[in-house]
Coordinates of C-alpha atoms in Angstrom, one line a residue:
X862 CA 51.4 -24.1 31.7
X863 CA 48.8 -21.4 31.4
X864 CA 45.3 -22.4 30.2
X865 CA 43.9 -19.8 27.8
X866 CA 40.2 -18.9 28.3
X867 CA 38.1 -20.2 25.4
X868 CA 37.0 -17.5 23.0
X869 CA 33.2 -17.2 22.7
X870 CA 32.0 -16.7 19.1
X871 CA 28.3 -16.3 20.0
X872 CA 26.6 -13.3 18.2
X873 CA 26.0 -11.5 21.4
X874 CA 29.6 -11.8 22.6
X875 CA 30.9 -10.7 19.2
X876 CA 28.6 -7.7 19.3
X877 CA 29.8 -6.7 22.7
X878 CA 33.5 -7.2 21.7
X879 CA 33.1 -5.2 18.4
X880 CA 34.3 -1.7 17.9
X881 CA 32.0 1.3 18.3
X882 CA 31.6 1.8 14.5
X883 CA 30.8 -1.9 13.8
X884 CA 28.5 -2.0 16.8
X885 CA 26.6 1.0 15.5
X886 CA 26.2 -0.7 12.1
X887 CA 24.9 -3.8 13.8
X888 CA 22.4 -1.8 15.8
X889 CA 21.2 0.0 12.7
X890 CA 20.7 -3.3 10.8
X891 CA 18.8 -4.8 13.8
X892 CA 16.5 -1.8 13.9
X893 CA 16.0 -2.1 10.1
X894 CA 15.1 -5.8 10.5
X895 CA 12.7 -5.0 13.3
X896 CA 11.1 -2.3 11.1
X897 CA 10.7 -4.7 8.2
X898 CA 8.8 -7.2 10.3
X899 CA 6.6 -4.5 11.9
X900 CA 5.7 -3.1 8.4
X901 CA 4.9 -6.7 7.3
X902 CA 2.5 -7.4 10.1
X903 CA 0.8 -4.0 9.9
X904 CA 0.4 -4.0 6.1
X905 CA -0.7 -7.6 6.0
X906 CA -3.5 -6.8 8.5
X907 CA -4.4 -3.6 6.6
X908 CA -4.6 -5.3 3.2
X909 CA -6.6 -8.2 4.7
X910 CA -9.2 -5.8 6.0
X911 CA -9.2 -3.9 2.7
X912 CA -9.7 -7.1 0.6
X913 CA -12.7 -8.1 2.8
X914 CA -14.3 -4.7 2.4
X915 CA -13.7 -4.6 -1.3
X916 CA -15.2 -8.1 -1.7
X917 CA -18.3 -7.1 0.2
X918 CA -18.6 -3.9 -1.8
X919 CA -18.4 -5.9 -5.1
X920 CA -21.2 -8.1 -3.9
X921 CA -23.3 -5.0 -2.9
X922 CA -22.8 -3.2 -6.2
X923 CA -23.3 -6.4 -8.2
X924 CA -26.8 -6.7 -6.6
X925 CA -27.7 -3.0 -6.8
X926 CA -30.0 -2.0 -9.6
X927 CA -29.4 1.7 -9.4
X928 CA -26.6 4.1 -8.3
X929 CA -28.8 5.3 -5.4
X930 CA -29.1 1.7 -4.1
X931 CA -25.4 1.3 -4.5
X932 CA -24.8 4.4 -2.4
X933 CA -27.0 3.1 0.4
X934 CA -25.3 -0.3 0.4
X935 CA -21.7 1.1 0.6
X936 CA -22.1 3.8 3.2
X937 CA -19.7 2.1 5.6
X938 CA -17.3 0.8 2.9
X939 CA -14.5 3.4 2.4
X940 CA -13.3 3.6 -1.2
X941 CA -16.5 2.0 -2.6
X942 CA -18.6 4.7 -1.1
X943 CA -16.2 7.3 -2.3
X944 CA -16.4 6.0 -5.9
X945 CA -20.2 6.0 -5.8
X946 CA -20.4 9.4 -4.3
X947 CA -18.0 10.8 -6.9
X948 CA -20.3 9.5 -9.6
X949 CA -23.4 10.9 -7.8
X950 CA -21.7 14.3 -7.4
X951 CA -20.7 14.5 -11.1
X952 CA -24.2 13.5 -12.2
X953 CA -25.8 16.1 -10.0
X954 CA -23.4 18.8 -11.3
X955 CA -24.2 17.9 -14.9
X956 CA -28.0 18.1 -14.6
X957 CA -28.1 21.4 -16.4
X958 CA -26.4 19.9 -19.5
X959 CA -29.0 18.3 -21.8
X960 CA -28.3 15.2 -23.9
X961 CA -24.8 14.8 -22.5
X962 CA -24.7 11.1 -21.6
X963 CA -21.3 10.4 -23.3
X964 CA -19.8 13.6 -21.8
X965 CA -21.1 12.7 -18.3
X966 CA -19.7 9.1 -18.6
X967 CA -16.3 10.5 -19.6
X968 CA -16.2 13.0 -16.7
X969 CA -17.1 10.3 -14.2
X970 CA -14.5 7.9 -15.6
X971 CA -11.8 10.6 -15.3
X972 CA -12.8 11.3 -11.7
X973 CA -12.9 7.6 -10.8
X974 CA -9.5 6.9 -12.4
X975 CA -8.0 9.6 -10.2
X976 CA -9.6 8.1 -7.1
X977 CA -8.4 4.7 -8.1
X978 CA -4.9 5.9 -8.5
X979 CA -5.0 7.7 -5.1
X980 CA -6.2 4.5 -3.5
X981 CA -3.3 2.6 -5.1
X982 CA -0.8 5.1 -3.7
X983 CA -2.4 4.8 -0.2
X984 CA -2.2 1.0 -0.3
X985 CA 1.5 1.2 -1.2
X986 CA 2.3 3.7 1.6
X987 CA 5.0 2.4 3.9
X988 CA 6.3 -0.2 1.6
X989 CA 8.9 2.1 0.1
X990 CA 10.9 1.7 3.4
X991 CA 11.2 -2.0 2.6
X992 CA 12.7 -1.3 -0.8
X993 CA 15.2 1.1 0.8
X994 CA 16.2 -1.5 3.5
X995 CA 16.5 -4.3 0.9
X996 CA 18.7 -2.1 -1.3
X997 CA 21.0 -0.6 1.3
X998 CA 21.3 -3.1 4.1
X999 CA 24.0 -5.3 2.3
X1000 CA 26.1 -2.3 1.7
X1001 CA 25.7 -1.0 5.3
X1002 CA 26.8 -4.5 6.5
X1003 CA 29.7 -4.5 4.1
X1004 CA 30.8 -1.1 5.4
X1005 CA 30.8 -2.5 9.0
X1006 CA 32.8 -5.6 7.8
X1007 CA 35.4 -3.5 6.0
X1008 CA 35.8 -1.2 8.9
X1009 CA 36.1 -4.1 11.4
X1010 CA 38.7 -5.8 9.3
X1011 CA 40.7 -2.6 8.9
X1012 CA 40.6 -2.2 12.7
X1013 CA 41.7 -5.8 13.2
X1014 CA 44.6 -5.5 10.9
X1015 CA 45.7 -2.2 12.5
X1016 CA 45.6 -3.9 15.9
X1017 CA 47.6 -6.9 14.5
X1018 CA 50.2 -4.6 13.1
X1019 CA 50.5 -2.7 16.3
X1020 CA 50.8 -5.8 18.5
X1021 CA 53.0 -7.6 15.9
X1022 CA 51.1 -10.8 16.5
X1023 CA 50.2 -13.0 13.6
X1024 CA 48.6 -15.9 15.4
X1025 CA 45.2 -17.0 14.0
X1026 CA 43.8 -16.9 17.6
X1027 CA 44.5 -13.2 17.6
X1028 CA 43.2 -12.5 14.1
X1029 CA 40.1 -14.6 14.1
X1030 CA 37.9 -12.8 16.7
X1031 CA 38.2 -9.4 15.1
X1032 CA 37.5 -10.8 11.6
X1033 CA 34.5 -12.8 12.9
X1034 CA 33.1 -9.7 14.6
X1035 CA 33.5 -7.8 11.3
X1036 CA 31.9 -10.5 9.2
X1037 CA 28.9 -10.6 11.6
X1038 CA 28.0 -7.1 10.2
X1039 CA 27.7 -8.6 6.7
X1040 CA 25.6 -11.4 8.0
X1041 CA 23.2 -9.0 9.7
X1042 CA 23.0 -6.9 6.5
X1043 CA 21.8 -10.0 4.6
X1044 CA 19.4 -10.9 7.5
X1045 CA 17.9 -7.5 7.1
X1046 CA 17.9 -7.3 3.3
X1047 CA 16.6 -10.7 2.2
X1048 CA 13.3 -10.6 4.2
X1049 CA 12.8 -6.9 3.2
X1050 CA 13.0 -7.8 -0.5
X1051 CA 10.7 -10.9 -0.1
X1052 CA 8.2 -9.0 2.0
X1053 CA 8.2 -6.0 -0.4
X1054 CA 7.4 -8.3 -3.4
X1055 CA 4.7 -10.0 -1.4
X1056 CA 3.0 -6.8 -0.3
X1057 CA 3.3 -5.5 -3.9
X1058 CA 1.4 -8.5 -5.2
X1059 CA -1.2 -8.1 -2.5
X1060 CA -1.6 -4.4 -3.3
X1061 CA -1.9 -5.2 -7.0
X1062 CA -4.7 -7.6 -6.1
X1063 CA -6.5 -4.9 -4.1
X1064 CA -6.0 -2.4 -7.0
X1065 CA -7.6 -4.8 -9.4
X1066 CA -10.6 -5.1 -7.0
X1067 CA -10.8 -1.3 -6.9
X1068 CA -10.8 -1.3 -10.7
X1069 CA -13.6 -3.8 -10.6
X1070 CA -15.6 -1.5 -8.4
X1071 CA -15.0 1.3 -10.8
X1072 CA -16.5 -0.8 -13.6
X1073 CA -19.5 -1.7 -11.5
X1074 CA -20.1 2.0 -10.7
X1075 CA -19.9 2.9 -14.3
X1076 CA -22.3 0.1 -15.1
X1077 CA -24.8 1.5 -12.7
X1078 CA -24.3 5.0 -14.1
X1079 CA -24.9 3.7 -17.7
X1080 CA -28.0 1.8 -16.5
X1081 CA -29.4 5.0 -14.9
X1082 CA -28.7 7.0 -18.0
X1083 CA -30.3 4.4 -20.2
X1084 CA -33.5 4.6 -18.0
X1085 CA -33.5 8.4 -18.2
X1086 CA -33.1 8.3 -22.0
X1087 CA -36.0 5.8 -22.2
X1088 CA -38.2 8.1 -20.1
X1089 CA -37.2 11.0 -22.2
X1090 CA -38.1 9.2 -25.4
X1091 CA -41.5 8.2 -24.0
X1092 CA -42.3 11.8 -23.0
X1093 CA -42.6 11.2 -19.3
X1094 CA -39.8 13.4 -18.3
X1095 CA -41.1 16.2 -20.5
X1096 CA -44.6 15.9 -19.0
X1097 CA -43.1 16.0 -15.5
X1098 CA -41.2 19.2 -16.4
X1099 CA -44.3 20.7 -17.9
X1100 CA -46.4 19.9 -14.8
X1101 CA -43.8 21.6 -12.6
X1102 CA -43.9 24.7 -14.9
X1103 CA -47.7 24.8 -14.8
X1104 CA -47.7 24.6 -11.0
X1105 CA -45.2 27.5 -10.8
X1106 CA -47.3 29.5 -13.2
X1107 CA -50.4 28.8 -11.2
X1108 CA -48.7 29.8 -8.0
X1109 CA -47.8 33.1 -9.5

């Protein structure tokens, strides 16, 4: 009596025994899963650093009394310094427009909103791959399964063997592709939602920075209007004119 060698159903053995198409599908799904976890680690570290910087910038702008002090305190703070410099630049470009506080605030808000949206897009960069993996991996795995089962049935018809021992290995190898598709898709969806929540939190902090910058702008404009009302700005302008006339 001949003893049949036991059939191994370990994932590695099933991968090695699978057909070329199913094997390519498995490799593709394994790469997709590796890419998912790589993006998760990289984006988690990036968002952690961003949240720390944004928290520090919020504290700095909260303690600043003027926009100039806010600029000095956020020089090494990425988006916070960008927002402050945008407000400073717009204020400098609008110096030749008298009595335009409301217009200046509107222009600064429009500029800051664009910067805020650009920062949100930058924070979400790379996460679109996770959405693609989560949406397509189950179907890629299903394709590998269907192809593997078709190949198994074709082999069964050619050999005219209907024993379960002959059918089972091929079907198991094909079903492994579906399992790998789910293994790639489920973490991708969960990680995408997690990173989306973290990114939304960072965007809310950027929106808070925008509000703090606008508060400093409004505070500076209020001081300027108070000086104008008291005549100090006019006297300073007059003194500069008198010096220029004397120089001539």
